[in-house]
XYZ file of C-alpha atoms in Angstrom:
761
model
C -70.816 81.269 13.266
C -70.396 84.469 14.476
C -70.343 84.909 18.572
C -70.268 88.433 19.936
C -69.004 88.668 23.016
C -69.440 92.065 25.319
C -68.166 92.521 29.148
C -64.651 93.004 30.303
C -63.200 91.222 27.487
C -59.969 93.673 26.096
C -56.987 93.930 27.490
C -57.543 90.837 29.866
C -56.306 88.070 27.928
C -59.610 86.951 26.533
C -58.441 86.496 22.459
C -55.703 84.278 23.723
C -57.928 82.680 25.760
C -60.490 81.490 23.227
C -57.480 80.781 20.699
C -56.541 78.128 23.527
C -60.503 76.768 23.440
C -60.235 76.769 19.719
C -57.150 74.820 19.529
C -58.335 72.224 22.249
C -61.803 71.531 19.965
C -59.983 71.577 16.962
C -62.619 74.626 15.557
C -60.936 77.099 12.620
C -62.432 80.788 12.633
C -60.733 83.919 13.945
C -61.494 86.494 16.935
C -61.081 89.908 16.877
C -61.655 93.437 19.213
C -64.702 95.183 17.804
C -65.511 98.405 19.109
C -65.282 97.471 22.406
C -66.130 93.490 22.711
C -64.992 90.613 20.823
C -65.997 88.861 17.677
C -65.801 84.901 17.179
C -66.525 83.075 13.971
C -66.159 79.843 14.037
C -66.624 77.254 10.900
C -68.665 74.973 12.548
C -72.667 74.478 13.218
C -72.303 73.513 16.340
C -70.712 75.937 19.212
C -71.874 75.080 22.248
C -69.243 73.366 23.394
C -67.360 76.090 22.770
C -69.344 78.634 24.369
C -69.625 76.016 27.438
C -65.934 75.742 28.268
C -65.736 79.655 27.636
C -68.027 80.376 30.192
C -66.493 78.095 32.196
C -62.871 79.013 32.240
C -63.249 82.582 31.948
C -59.510 84.375 32.496
C -59.883 86.260 36.248
C -59.354 89.646 35.204
C -62.284 89.290 32.272
C -66.507 89.149 32.776
C -68.934 88.106 30.482
C -71.958 90.255 30.283
C -73.493 88.712 26.901
C -72.912 86.725 23.975
C -74.924 86.969 21.090
C -75.208 84.111 18.405
C -75.824 84.998 14.793
C -74.965 83.563 11.137
C -71.633 84.256 9.756
C -72.256 85.773 6.156
C -68.763 86.251 5.289
C -67.138 83.584 2.464
C -63.591 82.806 4.048
C -62.118 79.268 3.451
C -60.132 79.354 7.261
C -57.434 77.448 7.436
C -57.172 77.351 11.559
C -57.816 79.394 13.795
C -56.238 83.221 13.824
C -56.340 86.533 16.198
C -57.470 89.451 13.967
C -56.314 93.019 14.713
C -58.952 95.084 16.049
C -62.060 96.729 14.338
C -63.012 100.420 15.585
C -66.019 100.407 15.105
C -68.534 102.798 17.141
C -68.624 102.070 20.828
C -71.357 101.908 23.036
C -71.363 101.648 26.800
C -71.594 98.284 26.694
C -67.766 98.381 25.557
C -65.670 98.117 29.222
C -62.732 100.090 29.464
C -60.321 97.601 31.442
C -59.331 98.285 35.173
C -55.768 99.132 36.279
C -54.908 95.785 38.354
C -51.902 95.068 40.903
C -49.149 93.283 39.824
C -49.563 89.671 39.797
C -48.028 86.776 41.375
C -46.508 85.660 38.009
C -44.706 88.776 37.037
C -43.591 89.515 40.825
C -41.888 85.809 40.786
C -39.975 87.163 36.955
C -39.267 90.318 38.726
C -37.645 88.770 41.675
C -35.650 85.894 39.393
C -32.221 86.634 39.007
C -32.070 84.320 35.848
C -35.071 85.936 34.178
C -35.078 88.896 31.737
C -37.698 90.829 33.986
C -35.798 90.763 36.773
C -35.958 93.966 39.179
C -37.758 95.504 36.171
C -40.213 97.530 38.129
C -42.764 97.440 35.068
C -43.084 94.198 34.735
C -46.512 93.699 33.194
C -48.771 90.891 31.537
C -52.797 90.308 30.222
C -53.485 90.108 33.799
C -52.238 92.671 35.780
C -50.880 96.104 35.102
C -52.084 99.591 33.851
C -55.027 99.804 31.904
C -57.796 102.690 32.733
C -54.664 105.269 33.968
C -53.119 105.052 30.487
C -56.099 105.026 28.015
C -56.483 107.434 25.516
C -59.534 106.011 23.431
C -60.521 102.573 22.635
C -60.059 99.882 21.355
C -57.041 99.112 23.990
C -54.804 98.900 21.755
C -50.989 99.663 21.955
C -51.386 102.772 19.901
C -54.156 104.098 21.692
C -52.538 104.323 25.064
C -49.543 106.239 26.616
C -47.264 103.281 26.084
C -47.565 104.228 22.464
C -44.373 105.998 22.533
C -42.011 103.150 23.327
C -41.410 100.519 20.995
C -41.169 96.776 22.085
C -37.813 95.107 21.614
C -37.692 91.887 19.090
C -38.505 89.804 22.906
C -41.234 91.311 24.046
C -42.369 91.688 20.881
C -42.469 87.928 20.636
C -44.248 87.523 23.567
C -46.836 89.830 22.171
C -47.730 88.014 18.971
C -47.557 84.907 20.659
C -51.305 83.658 21.517
C -49.457 81.488 23.971
C -47.581 83.330 25.756
C -49.302 85.085 28.810
C -48.487 88.621 27.280
C -49.816 88.121 23.965
C -51.797 91.371 23.471
C -50.150 92.877 26.547
C -50.343 96.448 25.927
C -48.035 98.029 28.468
C -45.633 95.408 27.893
C -41.960 96.217 27.899
C -38.351 94.792 29.660
C -35.031 96.334 30.749
C -33.710 96.567 26.861
C -37.113 98.845 25.886
C -37.218 100.010 29.453
C -39.665 103.098 30.770
C -36.713 104.747 32.642
C -37.017 105.669 36.052
C -35.214 108.986 37.487
C -34.573 110.030 41.590
C -34.838 113.833 42.001
C -33.723 115.609 44.500
C -33.226 119.360 44.742
C -31.300 119.932 41.267
C -29.921 116.279 41.326
C -31.444 113.749 38.926
C -29.868 110.023 39.825
C -30.629 107.740 37.092
C -28.504 105.153 37.962
C -30.022 103.021 41.230
C -32.535 105.003 41.416
C -34.587 102.910 43.640
C -31.839 102.254 46.331
C -31.674 106.364 46.119
C -35.497 106.308 46.679
C -34.831 103.961 49.531
C -32.071 105.391 51.281
C -34.250 108.577 50.882
C -36.554 106.908 53.234
C -34.455 105.469 55.879
C -32.984 109.007 56.132
C -36.106 110.025 56.973
C -37.249 112.105 54.130
C -41.017 112.982 52.432
C -40.565 111.194 49.396
C -43.259 111.461 45.913
C -43.644 107.824 44.396
C -45.330 108.032 40.890
C -47.362 104.752 41.040
C -50.098 103.436 38.759
C -52.644 106.340 38.841
C -50.895 108.954 40.710
C -47.788 110.176 42.656
C -48.195 109.324 46.577
C -46.459 111.333 49.463
C -44.224 108.805 51.371
C -41.994 108.615 54.619
C -41.248 106.329 57.177
C -43.868 105.081 59.600
C -42.135 104.653 63.045
C -40.739 108.305 62.150
C -42.786 110.584 63.989
C -40.314 114.053 62.978
C -40.932 113.324 59.223
C -44.742 112.287 59.732
C -45.152 115.260 61.863
C -43.367 117.633 59.209
C -45.319 115.992 56.665
C -48.763 117.131 57.930
C -47.588 120.515 58.680
C -46.293 120.703 55.364
C -49.444 119.239 53.742
C -51.955 121.132 56.023
C -53.124 118.098 57.630
C -53.136 118.086 61.259
C -54.839 115.266 62.374
C -56.588 113.012 59.493
C -55.416 109.733 59.631
C -52.487 108.257 56.873
C -52.492 105.257 55.471
C -49.686 102.942 55.633
C -48.112 100.863 52.992
C -47.020 97.536 54.403
C -44.907 94.918 52.546
C -46.928 91.946 53.165
C -50.299 91.014 54.993
C -47.876 89.324 57.835
C -46.788 92.914 58.469
C -50.155 94.045 57.833
C -51.660 91.737 61.258
C -48.422 93.272 63.546
C -50.617 96.768 63.043
C -54.181 96.243 62.491
C -56.841 93.781 62.859
C -58.143 91.797 59.987
C -60.759 89.094 59.530
C -60.515 86.690 56.640
C -62.853 89.109 54.284
C -60.414 91.924 55.064
C -57.575 89.829 54.147
C -59.097 88.567 51.044
C -59.940 91.968 49.504
C -55.964 93.387 51.515
C -54.468 90.368 48.496
C -57.048 90.731 46.103
C -56.117 91.738 42.733
C -57.596 95.259 43.151
C -55.423 95.774 46.223
C -57.343 98.280 48.200
C -56.937 100.572 51.205
C -57.994 98.776 53.979
C -59.524 100.208 56.733
C -58.720 98.149 60.012
C -58.861 98.687 63.407
C -55.378 99.370 64.996
C -53.642 97.160 67.343
C -51.936 98.708 70.508
C -48.041 98.948 69.530
C -44.648 100.564 70.073
C -43.183 100.667 66.837
C -45.345 103.340 64.740
C -45.665 107.271 65.374
C -48.657 108.275 66.831
C -49.036 111.213 64.611
C -50.350 108.409 62.274
C -53.921 108.641 63.570
C -54.030 111.052 66.181
C -56.550 109.631 68.756
C -57.922 107.484 66.443
C -58.135 103.714 66.758
C -58.488 102.869 63.045
C -56.139 103.532 59.756
C -55.794 102.386 56.245
C -53.534 99.673 55.036
C -52.797 98.962 51.838
C -50.157 96.067 50.313
C -47.487 97.045 47.361
C -49.310 96.582 43.658
C -46.446 98.385 41.832
C -43.405 96.522 40.695
C -41.706 99.879 42.167
C -43.544 99.372 45.638
C -42.067 95.755 45.361
C -38.619 96.822 44.866
C -38.891 99.374 47.940
C -40.102 96.603 50.159
C -37.113 94.355 49.118
C -35.196 96.421 51.376
C -37.698 97.783 54.069
C -38.782 95.960 57.005
C -41.209 98.729 58.280
C -44.303 100.236 57.182
C -44.766 103.254 55.352
C -47.291 106.271 55.597
C -48.536 106.403 52.125
C -51.087 109.024 51.071
C -52.201 111.120 47.723
C -50.427 113.627 46.705
C -52.307 116.681 46.662
C -53.339 120.074 48.046
C -55.886 119.668 50.366
C -59.153 119.055 48.221
C -57.836 118.766 45.100
C -57.391 115.556 43.016
C -54.090 113.489 42.976
C -51.007 114.841 40.999
C -50.223 112.784 37.781
C -47.071 114.544 36.332
C -43.594 115.510 38.297
C -44.407 119.223 36.754
C -47.234 119.707 38.197
C -46.028 118.289 41.002
C -43.312 120.718 41.482
C -45.465 123.379 41.257
C -47.745 122.633 44.042
C -46.431 120.632 46.146
C -42.363 121.420 45.517
C -42.094 122.648 49.429
C -43.849 119.628 50.839
C -41.879 116.853 49.051
C -37.858 116.114 49.669
C -37.033 113.736 46.914
C -38.901 111.858 44.376
C -39.028 109.046 42.198
C -40.641 109.420 38.685
C -40.652 107.363 35.429
C -41.435 108.313 32.012
C -44.439 106.417 31.265
C -47.513 109.238 30.994
C -51.115 108.921 33.477
C -53.251 109.858 31.024
C -56.258 109.309 33.600
C -54.874 110.048 37.451
C -56.795 107.409 39.980
C -57.011 107.278 43.571
C -56.561 104.452 44.920
C -59.981 102.471 46.222
C -60.786 102.140 49.633
C -63.040 99.544 51.438
C -64.033 98.441 55.007
C -65.668 95.791 56.559
C -68.843 97.159 58.585
C -72.626 95.766 58.565
C -70.533 92.519 58.682
C -69.963 92.785 55.093
C -67.173 94.341 52.884
C -68.227 97.665 51.909
C -66.561 100.301 48.857
C -66.210 103.702 50.525
C -64.152 104.935 47.504
C -64.356 104.626 43.766
C -60.927 104.238 42.782
C -58.252 101.695 41.260
C -59.424 98.694 40.547
C -62.946 99.187 40.951
C -63.544 102.129 38.429
C -64.664 102.788 35.609
C -67.984 100.643 37.593
C -70.314 99.588 35.256
C -73.997 98.218 36.364
C -77.090 96.878 34.884
C -80.099 97.245 36.076
C -83.071 95.525 34.278
C -85.217 98.184 32.809
C -88.252 99.385 34.051
C -91.149 97.318 31.629
C -93.570 99.938 30.393
C -90.682 102.778 29.711
C -88.629 100.007 28.523
C -88.341 101.385 24.666
C -87.660 105.089 25.777
C -85.134 103.721 28.661
C -83.202 102.076 25.614
C -82.421 105.231 23.731
C -82.441 107.911 25.964
C -78.733 108.843 27.323
C -79.022 110.585 31.122
C -75.698 111.580 32.633
C -75.893 111.811 36.518
C -73.664 115.338 37.424
C -72.827 114.465 40.893
C -72.705 116.275 44.587
C -69.981 119.057 45.157
C -68.238 116.783 47.596
C -66.612 113.356 46.623
C -68.114 114.043 42.816
C -68.539 111.086 40.202
C -69.936 110.738 37.100
C -72.741 108.659 35.931
C -73.901 107.384 32.232
C -77.416 105.494 31.932
C -78.980 103.915 28.933
C -81.176 100.544 28.395
C -80.719 99.857 32.294
C -76.724 100.406 31.667
C -74.598 102.117 34.177
C -71.123 103.240 33.822
C -69.915 105.263 37.179
C -66.652 107.535 36.520
C -64.192 107.283 39.479
C -63.907 109.274 42.384
C -63.483 112.920 41.447
C -63.288 114.848 44.631
C -64.963 118.185 45.631
C -66.064 120.785 42.858
C -65.497 123.673 45.085
C -61.923 123.394 44.306
C -60.679 124.643 40.971
C -58.315 121.792 40.190
C -60.832 119.211 40.608
C -63.330 120.801 38.463
C -60.824 121.014 35.563
C -60.449 116.911 36.223
C -64.217 116.523 36.510
C -64.536 118.570 33.336
C -61.750 116.319 31.499
C -63.543 112.748 32.690
C -66.667 114.069 31.022
C -65.258 114.863 27.766
C -63.223 111.611 27.993
C -66.594 109.502 28.148
C -68.077 111.577 25.934
C -65.707 111.429 23.179
C -65.119 107.986 24.332
C -68.560 106.820 23.683
C -69.603 109.232 21.214
C -72.141 110.385 23.443
C -75.305 112.928 23.100
C -77.081 113.369 26.414
C -80.766 113.786 26.501
C -80.933 114.468 30.184
C -78.443 115.854 32.461
C -79.400 115.525 36.131
C -78.003 117.692 38.905
C -78.609 118.428 42.709
C -81.253 120.958 43.793
C -78.698 123.071 45.042
C -78.915 125.877 42.361
C -75.048 127.111 42.951
C -73.206 123.753 42.876
C -70.886 123.473 40.896
C -72.243 120.427 38.827
C -75.545 122.187 38.940
C -73.862 125.420 37.047
C -72.082 123.021 34.510
C -75.184 121.083 33.719
C -77.237 124.649 32.940
C -73.812 125.398 30.530
C -73.943 121.681 29.030
C -77.945 121.760 28.591
C -77.236 124.833 26.308
C -74.357 123.313 24.320
C -76.199 119.748 23.390
C -79.570 121.197 23.177
C -80.991 118.980 26.396
C -83.025 118.890 29.027
C -81.338 119.827 32.630
C -83.205 118.716 35.591
C -82.762 118.587 39.069
C -83.320 115.627 42.249
C -83.111 116.651 45.895
C -79.815 115.614 47.411
C -81.136 112.711 49.780
C -83.838 111.517 47.207
C -80.424 110.523 45.085
C -79.035 108.434 47.840
C -82.560 106.959 48.410
C -82.332 105.920 44.148
C -78.895 104.854 44.885
C -79.795 102.806 47.973
C -82.582 101.441 46.141
C -80.761 100.334 42.733
C -77.962 98.658 44.601
C -80.337 96.753 46.745
C -82.033 95.240 43.604
C -78.906 94.396 42.268
C -78.418 92.591 45.593
C -81.756 91.315 45.740
C -83.819 89.632 42.558
C -87.215 89.911 44.561
C -86.974 93.793 44.099
C -88.232 95.634 41.252
C -88.568 99.181 40.949
C -92.096 99.548 41.766
C -91.298 97.666 45.478
C -91.684 99.833 48.225
C -89.199 100.421 50.589
C -88.327 102.837 53.575
C -84.906 104.969 53.639
C -83.097 105.948 56.396
C -80.228 108.303 54.450
C -78.576 109.783 57.179
C -75.600 112.515 55.783
C -73.925 115.718 56.655
C -75.846 118.387 54.326
C -77.883 118.760 51.723
C -80.742 121.479 50.164
C -83.863 120.251 51.352
C -86.937 120.907 49.162
C -87.792 123.664 52.088
C -84.645 125.364 51.222
C -83.555 124.270 54.682
C -80.290 121.630 54.783
C -81.699 118.140 55.578
C -79.281 115.045 56.280
C -81.800 113.077 59.053
C -84.282 111.913 56.582
C -86.820 109.308 56.299
C -88.461 108.364 52.830
C -90.839 105.539 51.793
C -91.208 105.164 47.997
C -89.467 103.505 45.080
C -88.382 104.404 41.886
C -91.001 106.039 40.684
C -92.091 107.750 43.445
C -90.597 108.913 47.001
C -92.455 110.575 49.755
C -90.162 112.296 52.986
C -92.413 110.734 55.833
C -89.942 111.618 58.671
C -86.612 113.265 59.834
C -84.920 114.412 62.739
C -85.514 117.160 64.875
C -83.926 120.312 63.594
C -80.463 121.697 65.037
C -78.884 125.259 65.162
C -76.039 126.191 63.356
C -75.146 129.475 65.301
C -73.348 131.656 62.505
C -74.714 129.294 59.477
C -72.075 127.038 57.723
C -69.560 128.035 59.513
C -70.378 125.885 62.368
C -69.676 123.130 60.319
C -65.700 123.806 61.044
C -66.137 125.771 64.509
C -68.004 122.904 66.033
C -68.715 124.413 69.315
C -71.065 126.706 67.769
C -73.219 123.425 67.436
C -72.272 122.428 70.977
C -73.125 125.867 72.145
C -76.110 126.071 70.422
C -77.745 122.620 71.817
C -76.668 123.751 74.712
C -78.895 126.553 74.524
C -82.125 124.721 73.051
C -82.207 122.201 75.168
C -81.585 124.072 78.375
C -78.455 122.446 79.237
C -77.522 125.001 81.858
C -74.260 123.121 83.018
C -72.858 122.603 79.671
C -74.016 125.944 78.564
C -72.343 127.628 81.726
C -69.364 125.616 80.472
C -69.459 126.909 76.826
C -70.078 130.989 78.423
C -66.908 130.419 80.398
C -64.425 129.488 77.711
C -65.820 131.993 75.255
C -64.582 135.222 74.490
C -67.047 137.921 76.017
C -67.835 139.145 72.890
C -68.285 135.959 71.128
C -70.478 134.660 73.449
C -72.818 137.831 73.227
C -73.095 137.560 69.573
C -73.592 133.860 69.182
C -75.884 134.176 72.022
C -77.902 137.320 70.199
C -77.958 135.134 67.078
C -79.802 132.019 68.344
C -82.081 133.807 70.395
C -82.932 135.927 67.507
C -82.563 133.378 64.633
C -79.964 135.821 63.247
C -77.184 134.381 60.501
C -78.505 130.835 62.289
C -79.273 127.808 59.778
C -81.462 125.469 61.436
C -80.829 121.339 59.930
C -81.939 118.157 60.207
C -78.231 116.424 59.600
C -77.053 113.981 61.548
C -73.921 114.259 60.465
C -74.087 117.702 62.315
C -75.752 115.861 65.120
C -72.333 113.551 65.958
C -70.013 117.695 65.619
C -72.686 118.872 68.131
C -71.939 115.511 70.123
C -68.139 115.617 70.043
C -68.302 119.329 71.181
C -70.494 118.854 74.629
C -68.361 115.811 74.904
C -65.280 118.299 75.083
C -63.625 116.051 72.659
C -63.594 118.765 69.592
C -64.026 122.198 69.380
C -62.628 122.904 65.536
C -63.316 120.345 63.038
C -59.922 119.730 60.799
C -61.555 117.528 57.903
C -65.076 115.992 57.024
C -66.183 113.362 59.814
C -63.780 113.731 62.301
C -66.069 113.739 65.145
C -67.705 110.458 63.697
C -64.477 108.780 63.708
C -63.558 109.876 67.222
C -66.570 108.807 68.589
C -66.157 105.555 66.852
C -62.929 105.170 68.199
C -64.179 105.723 72.066
C -67.039 102.585 71.023
C -64.415 100.504 70.058
C -62.608 100.091 73.534
C -66.381 100.467 75.558
C -68.556 97.953 77.391
C -71.182 98.618 79.197
C -72.315 96.863 82.329
C -74.778 94.959 82.255
C -76.636 97.101 84.807
C -76.038 99.813 83.176
C -78.485 101.997 80.658
C -77.309 100.760 77.258
C -79.164 103.705 74.760
C -80.795 107.342 75.697
C -83.985 108.206 75.515
C -86.099 109.138 72.460
C -89.411 109.991 70.690
C -90.725 109.982 67.490
C -93.619 111.627 66.829
C -95.405 112.359 63.725
C -92.484 111.377 61.924
C -90.047 113.649 63.958
C -87.567 112.355 65.798
C -86.945 113.997 68.986
C -84.237 113.752 71.084
C -84.376 116.034 73.711
C -84.769 113.675 76.778
C -81.399 112.366 75.114
C -79.616 115.622 75.822
C -80.627 115.942 79.342
C -79.664 112.377 80.089
C -75.925 113.019 78.373
C -75.191 115.962 80.476
C -75.672 113.771 83.618
C -73.652 111.520 81.987
C -70.965 114.192 80.910
C -70.780 115.593 84.224
C -69.546 111.844 85.618
C -67.099 112.130 82.744
C -68.108 108.750 81.043
C -66.983 109.752 77.639
C -66.331 106.446 76.578
C -70.019 105.144 77.900
C -71.926 108.509 76.195
C -69.938 107.392 72.922
C -71.560 104.260 72.960
C -74.974 105.328 74.576
C -75.291 107.557 71.298
C -74.199 105.024 68.837
C -77.024 102.414 70.454
C -79.645 104.885 70.368
C -79.027 106.137 66.765
C -79.135 102.223 66.141
C -82.544 101.912 67.996
C -83.724 104.974 66.243
C -83.284 103.108 63.163
C -84.914 100.027 64.092
C -88.188 102.301 65.891
C -88.517 103.928 62.019
C -88.195 100.694 60.602
C -91.171 99.125 63.052
C -93.531 102.118 62.212
C -93.729 100.720 59.120
C -93.161 96.712 59.185
C -94.333 95.388 56.115
C -91.431 97.340 54.394
C -87.806 96.656 53.852
C -85.409 98.853 54.834
C -82.431 100.853 52.842
C -79.676 103.061 54.444
C -77.540 105.393 52.547
C -75.522 108.712 53.271
C -72.062 108.966 54.684
C -72.886 108.520 58.717
C -72.945 105.025 57.351
C -69.279 104.743 56.752
C -68.940 104.722 60.430
C -68.037 101.255 61.231
C -69.704 100.848 64.759
C -73.018 102.238 63.673
C -73.192 99.869 61.243
C -72.249 96.763 63.287
C -74.636 97.993 65.362
C -77.490 98.354 63.076
C -77.110 95.040 61.153
C -76.975 93.416 64.744
C -79.985 94.863 66.103
C -81.954 94.285 62.423
C -80.377 90.404 62.354
C -81.460 89.606 65.931
C -85.413 91.269 65.045
C -85.308 89.451 61.384
C -86.020 93.014 59.819
C -84.437 92.777 55.982
C -81.792 95.723 55.280
C -79.742 96.593 52.461
C -76.874 98.712 52.854
C -74.225 100.082 50.040
C -71.980 97.440 49.120
C -70.577 98.268 45.555
C -71.337 101.988 45.499
C -69.899 104.159 48.784
C -72.514 105.716 51.190
C -71.111 108.979 51.004
C -72.011 111.358 47.928
C -69.848 109.259 45.432
C -73.060 107.447 45.231
C -75.311 110.604 44.200
C -74.218 110.422 40.514
C -75.592 107.087 39.774
C -78.744 107.495 42.357
C -79.479 110.959 39.814
C -79.122 108.584 36.594
C -81.312 106.084 38.278
C -84.287 108.900 39.097
C -83.638 110.231 36.013
C -84.208 106.511 33.877
C -87.267 105.820 35.544
C -89.074 109.289 36.070
C -87.806 112.299 33.207
C -88.356 110.063 30.118
């Protein structure tokens, strides 16, 4: 009897797991990696008990997606049960690439046991933990196909590797101090090979900015208490205000600085070890430069052996941020680090194992009463999903390969065939040449590893996006179709498909109301959209409403110079007191030019974007004139709301109208002006968030028979999502927000691929 298992079954200790079950049951046969799955041959007619135990006891890092049973045609006379070498068959999307995982408790215990041969060895690993995707050159996941290929195992490591009863059986990154991966500490022109970890600790204690190589790339770290070091890092990295994450020794240390609920603690301590966005506690230890003017920042636990060795001697949090130039991907080689950030870091800890696929840390947050992914990175990606195919298109979906090419910002790639979807890790913003190179590398890697020839490439409606240009070029190369989908409709498809995964009662033809709010996206009418209301399903999406447009005086430049948005709102809605304030603060020449552009509609864009609405409100309130990072206005408003309580007799929201599908907020701004003049900025923030939640609910009430889906970068705002969730639950209205995919543009490629699977065949 032959059993073929698909899923996450390579590089996770699955073959020795199968071996042990067979031994326990006294079965003869074999197990081996074949293609991207595992083939099991049993010299037995009845395999029910074996399969039952296999499903029941599946290893923590493994996942069984599909089991196929057939008759074995071989003639072998099995003497026992064997684990054989891999067979390199063709790979399909059902062949899963194992993900990088945090170091496990067993390996940590050995690392800090003075009697163990792995004592203080930074690269201690086993089949339950360590690097996977980041070191893979090709499938199957064997050592020769990884960046561990140059490292020969010592006798003891080889013995572990060959022993089916050892947890390091088949652990491709296996090594120890005898066959070690070397570490070097660099400062100026000096290289320290003796005690490099101690030198690194000394550098952090001395207030240096240190670049430390991790599983997916370099991070820039410094003492989280040292304002001078953090300010220097901000100046050198040209990151004036965007919050930094902190790495902390353990959960106990994390809880000194952020409030975390049970679900957040579980996520923090999980084998995925993501960054958790938490609400900051007041303290006198951390530098105020970590998250200026905000009450939220990220925390992460040590996830590699190097990190744990550092925290053996450090009893304080360290700033932990990706080593990259602004807008570029994470840096993974010391040569590139010196070339691009040589003037930023002051010392560096490097090791000789190559990172083949650089990958950022994942980010998750508890919002809308659930843990939700904000960035697909290490341990979460590559992400594979399966959505049951639409029956009347099933045969074509089975054979048609669609590739979603993503958006311009927070780009990802998605490969889809036969209802199976493979989503790449977060890549970045494609208007940056380095990000575009990384994007092309990832495209080629998945194309080569799976021998893919696309039938359909699908890109954003915006013709000048780098992904759109890439689509046109590649469609000629592959002689395949290149089609587009409007940005917010791709958001709709992503949210719809994820709702199908959350609720089996939803099928591709179910109609749902889509509330899609973000910062930007080219609309069908050539304007910038971002406050959209759709009604439809995966085969038809109708735009039934949107937010009233607001002016971007000076065009796209207003996205950074948000005082222009505030001034435009004051002019449009006749907010005299606020208009006068702007005109007093503006340079006379600029004031004349901006007013003329508004009145004559010259170089002025009009957008329905809710992201830009946040910018405008922040500007009107005097919170911000220039935005130094994406979403800054929203984060400032979120922080103000977190500490604001409205009195019983105070109005909880602003007035608004929904007329012919258009959300109008002229009344809101007139009321808001009065609150601004009274100086009630935190109350304005609270009422503004409440108003947006009420708008979402009012829209849903206009279509009471439909469930509601939410997508778009605005739904990264914790207080908005929490307010919506509370309101909808109270009213008994069914809604769905992203959980496994980010609500931002990181979900666009998935939405594009879903759309293509159901509309372009």
